[in-house]
Each structure stands twice: as C-alpha cells, then as structure tokens.
Amino acid sequence: MSKTVKSPAVDELCDAVLLLRDRDECYRFFQDLCTVTELISLGQRFEVAKMLTEEKTYLDIARKTGASTATISRVNRALEYGNDGYRMIFDRVKEKCTEQDSKKETDMEKTGG
C-alpha cells in the first residue's frame, strides 16, 4: 500500500468498514461518510473497473457509465499497476456467485425442482 495513504485515521476507517454487516449498513455508513457525488463517483469507478476486466472498449464504458476517458484511464492504470485491490474483490465476487449457484443447484436437487 502507498505510504501516503496509510495512516492511523485510514487504519480506523478500514477497521470500521470491516465491521459492516450487510448492504443496508454499507449504504447508511457511506452516505454519512461521503457526499452523494463522492459515493456516485466511487460506484462509477467500480463499474468502470468491472467493464475493463470484461475487456469492454473505452467508448462502450464511457457511454454506459458516463465516465470521462481520463477516469477510465486512471482506473485502467490502477488495474494494471495498482495494488490488485479491484482484482481481489472481483475474484471474491465471482467465487461468491459460484458458491450461490452451487447452493441453488443443490437445493433444487433436494426438492426435486
């Protein structure tokens, strides 16, 4: 992690985020922490990163998300040269979806559906 980002205040923020239990708590916390514009911007960057990993073009990404090419480039740089935070989360999301799909199949087999 970048030395300029790591600090006791950011440590406390990270610890607080780790205590959030569900999506509703995340919304409540982040709406208090961030301005609406900041939160929308974070969501946009996350969507841009996801689309970049799906190998969408800058033009497609800009059209769908409204992100500028500068934002898309910045996110792409983070994906290529950053700390692998996006990739770590995307892998975990994919893993969770796979687990949920397996559970649904097992449940359907048990109920005969």
PDB file of C-alpha atoms in Angstrom:
ATOM      1  CA  MET A   1       0.000   0.000   0.000  1.00  0.00           C
ATOM      2  CA  SER A   2       1.180   3.508  -0.744  1.00  0.00           C
ATOM      3  CA  LYS A   3       2.920   5.143   2.205  1.00  0.00           C
ATOM      4  CA  THR A   4       0.999   8.360   1.585  1.00  0.00           C
ATOM      5  CA  VAL A   5      -2.351   6.624   2.150  1.00  0.00           C
ATOM      6  CA  LYS A   6      -1.550   4.571   5.240  1.00  0.00           C
ATOM      7  CA  SER A   7      -2.214   6.462   8.448  1.00  0.00           C
ATOM      8  CA  PRO A   8      -3.888   5.872  11.804  1.00  0.00           C
ATOM      9  CA  ALA A   9      -7.050   7.583  10.546  1.00  0.00           C
ATOM     10  CA  VAL A  10      -7.213   5.387   7.440  1.00  0.00           C
ATOM     11  CA  ASP A  11      -6.485   2.323   9.585  1.00  0.00           C
ATOM     12  CA  GLU A  12      -9.521   3.207  11.724  1.00  0.00           C
ATOM     13  CA  LEU A  13     -11.652   3.749   8.621  1.00  0.00           C
ATOM     14  CA  CYS A  14     -10.648   0.347   7.232  1.00  0.00           C
ATOM     15  CA  ASP A  15     -11.398  -1.292  10.570  1.00  0.00           C
ATOM     16  CA  ALA A  16     -14.819   0.391  10.606  1.00  0.00           C
ATOM     17  CA  VAL A  17     -15.621  -0.824   7.063  1.00  0.00           C
ATOM     18  CA  LEU A  18     -14.723  -4.358   8.106  1.00  0.00           C
ATOM     19  CA  LEU A  19     -17.441  -4.178  10.774  1.00  0.00           C
ATOM     20  CA  LEU A  20     -20.260  -3.506   8.291  1.00  0.00           C
ATOM     21  CA  ARG A  21     -22.605  -6.490   8.183  1.00  0.00           C
ATOM     22  CA  ASP A  22     -24.758  -6.032   5.090  1.00  0.00           C
ATOM     23  CA  ARG A  23     -25.590  -3.779   2.146  1.00  0.00           C
ATOM     24  CA  ASP A  24     -28.025  -1.649   4.157  1.00  0.00           C
ATOM     25  CA  GLU A  25     -25.327  -0.904   6.744  1.00  0.00           C
ATOM     26  CA  CYS A  26     -22.906  -0.051   3.925  1.00  0.00           C
ATOM     27  CA  TYR A  27     -25.373   2.406   2.433  1.00  0.00           C
ATOM     28  CA  ARG A  28     -26.017   4.021   5.802  1.00  0.00           C
ATOM     29  CA  PHE A  29     -22.335   4.323   6.652  1.00  0.00           C
ATOM     30  CA  PHE A  30     -21.131   5.527   3.257  1.00  0.00           C
ATOM     31  CA  GLN A  31     -23.980   8.026   2.902  1.00  0.00           C
ATOM     32  CA  ASP A  32     -22.859   9.556   6.194  1.00  0.00           C
ATOM     33  CA  LEU A  33     -19.173   9.379   5.282  1.00  0.00           C
ATOM     34  CA  CYS A  34     -19.307  10.608   1.673  1.00  0.00           C
ATOM     35  CA  THR A  35     -21.143  13.238  -0.273  1.00  0.00           C
ATOM     36  CA  VAL A  36     -23.651  11.930  -2.800  1.00  0.00           C
ATOM     37  CA  THR A  37     -21.248  12.941  -5.585  1.00  0.00           C
ATOM     38  CA  GLU A  38     -18.327  11.093  -3.970  1.00  0.00           C
ATOM     39  CA  LEU A  39     -20.357   7.925  -3.497  1.00  0.00           C
ATOM     40  CA  ILE A  40     -21.668   8.007  -7.061  1.00  0.00           C
ATOM     41  CA  SER A  41     -18.104   8.556  -8.288  1.00  0.00           C
ATOM     42  CA  LEU A  42     -16.851   5.528  -6.318  1.00  0.00           C
ATOM     43  CA  GLY A  43     -19.641   3.396  -7.767  1.00  0.00           C
ATOM     44  CA  GLN A  44     -18.813   4.647 -11.250  1.00  0.00           C
ATOM     45  CA  ARG A  45     -15.126   3.760 -10.859  1.00  0.00           C
ATOM     46  CA  PHE A  46     -16.047   0.292  -9.641  1.00  0.00           C
ATOM     47  CA  GLU A  47     -18.322  -0.208 -12.660  1.00  0.00           C
ATOM     48  CA  VAL A  48     -15.567   1.069 -14.984  1.00  0.00           C
ATOM     49  CA  ALA A  49     -13.082  -1.383 -13.454  1.00  0.00           C
ATOM     50  CA  LYS A  50     -15.515  -4.249 -13.894  1.00  0.00           C
ATOM     51  CA  MET A  51     -16.112  -3.339 -17.532  1.00  0.00           C
ATOM     52  CA  LEU A  52     -12.373  -3.015 -18.174  1.00  0.00           C
ATOM     53  CA  THR A  53     -11.814  -6.516 -16.788  1.00  0.00           C
ATOM     54  CA  GLU A  54     -14.551  -7.685 -19.175  1.00  0.00           C
ATOM     55  CA  GLU A  55     -12.452  -6.108 -21.963  1.00  0.00           C
ATOM     56  CA  LYS A  56     -15.055  -3.516 -22.931  1.00  0.00           C
ATOM     57  CA  THR A  57     -13.838  -0.594 -25.017  1.00  0.00           C
ATOM     58  CA  TYR A  58     -13.323   2.884 -23.603  1.00  0.00           C
ATOM     59  CA  LEU A  59     -16.154   4.101 -25.848  1.00  0.00           C
ATOM     60  CA  ASP A  60     -18.581   1.457 -24.551  1.00  0.00           C
ATOM     61  CA  ILE A  61     -17.573   2.204 -20.967  1.00  0.00           C
ATOM     62  CA  ALA A  62     -17.947   5.956 -21.410  1.00  0.00           C
ATOM     63  CA  ARG A  63     -21.387   5.512 -22.989  1.00  0.00           C
ATOM     64  CA  LYS A  64     -22.690   3.157 -20.304  1.00  0.00           C
ATOM     65  CA  THR A  65     -21.197   4.813 -17.215  1.00  0.00           C
ATOM     66  CA  GLY A  66     -20.830   8.442 -18.232  1.00  0.00           C
ATOM     67  CA  ALA A  67     -17.207   8.307 -17.068  1.00  0.00           C
ATOM     68  CA  SER A  68     -14.668  10.503 -18.805  1.00  0.00           C
ATOM     69  CA  THR A  69     -11.800   8.922 -20.699  1.00  0.00           C
ATOM     70  CA  ALA A  70      -9.494  10.389 -18.026  1.00  0.00           C
ATOM     71  CA  THR A  71     -11.373   8.460 -15.321  1.00  0.00           C
ATOM     72  CA  ILE A  72     -11.354   5.296 -17.415  1.00  0.00           C
ATOM     73  CA  SER A  73      -7.597   5.670 -17.972  1.00  0.00           C
ATOM     74  CA  ARG A  74      -6.997   6.243 -14.255  1.00  0.00           C
ATOM     75  CA  VAL A  75      -8.964   3.112 -13.346  1.00  0.00           C
ATOM     76  CA  ASN A  76      -7.187   1.133 -16.051  1.00  0.00           C
ATOM     77  CA  ARG A  77      -3.832   2.264 -14.652  1.00  0.00           C
ATOM     78  CA  ALA A  78      -4.918   1.065 -11.197  1.00  0.00           C
ATOM     79  CA  LEU A  79      -5.891  -2.302 -12.675  1.00  0.00           C
ATOM     80  CA  GLU A  80      -2.570  -2.659 -14.454  1.00  0.00           C
ATOM     81  CA  TYR A  81      -0.131  -1.114 -11.983  1.00  0.00           C
ATOM     82  CA  GLY A  82      -2.023  -0.804  -8.701  1.00  0.00           C
ATOM     83  CA  ASN A  83      -2.255  -2.996  -5.630  1.00  0.00           C
ATOM     84  CA  ASP A  84      -4.628  -5.601  -7.174  1.00  0.00           C
ATOM     85  CA  GLY A  85      -7.485  -4.452  -4.944  1.00  0.00           C
ATOM     86  CA  TYR A  86     -10.024  -4.471  -7.759  1.00  0.00           C
ATOM     87  CA  ARG A  87      -8.952  -7.937  -8.922  1.00  0.00           C
ATOM     88  CA  MET A  88      -9.056  -9.312  -5.387  1.00  0.00           C
ATOM     89  CA  ILE A  89     -12.648  -8.139  -4.958  1.00  0.00           C
ATOM     90  CA  PHE A  90     -13.763  -9.253  -8.432  1.00  0.00           C
ATOM     91  CA  ASP A  91     -12.328 -12.725  -7.721  1.00  0.00           C
ATOM     92  CA  ARG A  92     -14.213 -12.866  -4.422  1.00  0.00           C
ATOM     93  CA  VAL A  93     -17.459 -11.720  -6.050  1.00  0.00           C
ATOM     94  CA  LYS A  94     -17.070 -14.390  -8.733  1.00  0.00           C
ATOM     95  CA  GLU A  95     -16.335 -17.005  -6.054  1.00  0.00           C
ATOM     96  CA  LYS A  96     -19.403 -15.968  -4.056  1.00  0.00           C
ATOM     97  CA  CYS A  97     -21.618 -16.149  -7.156  1.00  0.00           C
ATOM     98  CA  THR A  98     -20.273 -19.613  -7.934  1.00  0.00           C
ATOM     99  CA  GLU A  99     -20.992 -20.750  -4.370  1.00  0.00           C
ATOM    100  CA  GLN A 100     -24.532 -19.334  -4.541  1.00  0.00           C
ATOM    101  CA  ASP A 101     -25.169 -21.045  -7.886  1.00  0.00           C
ATOM    102  CA  SER A 102     -23.922 -24.363  -6.456  1.00  0.00           C
ATOM    103  CA  LYS A 103     -26.155 -23.960  -3.414  1.00  0.00           C
ATOM    104  CA  LYS A 104     -29.187 -23.253  -5.629  1.00  0.00           C
ATOM    105  CA  GLU A 105     -28.484 -26.371  -7.699  1.00  0.00           C
ATOM    106  CA  THR A 106     -28.116 -28.478  -4.546  1.00  0.00           C
ATOM    107  CA  ASP A 107     -31.338 -27.045  -3.095  1.00  0.00           C
ATOM    108  CA  MET A 108     -33.193 -27.757  -6.349  1.00  0.00           C
ATOM    109  CA  GLU A 109     -31.919 -31.341  -6.374  1.00  0.00           C
ATOM    110  CA  LYS A 110     -33.087 -31.831  -2.792  1.00  0.00           C
ATOM    111  CA  THR A 111     -36.577 -30.512  -3.547  1.00  0.00           C
ATOM    112  CA  GLY A 112     -36.811 -32.297  -6.879  1.00  0.00           C
ATOM    113  CA  GLY A 113     -37.129 -28.997  -8.788  1.00  0.00           C
TER     114      GLY A 113
END
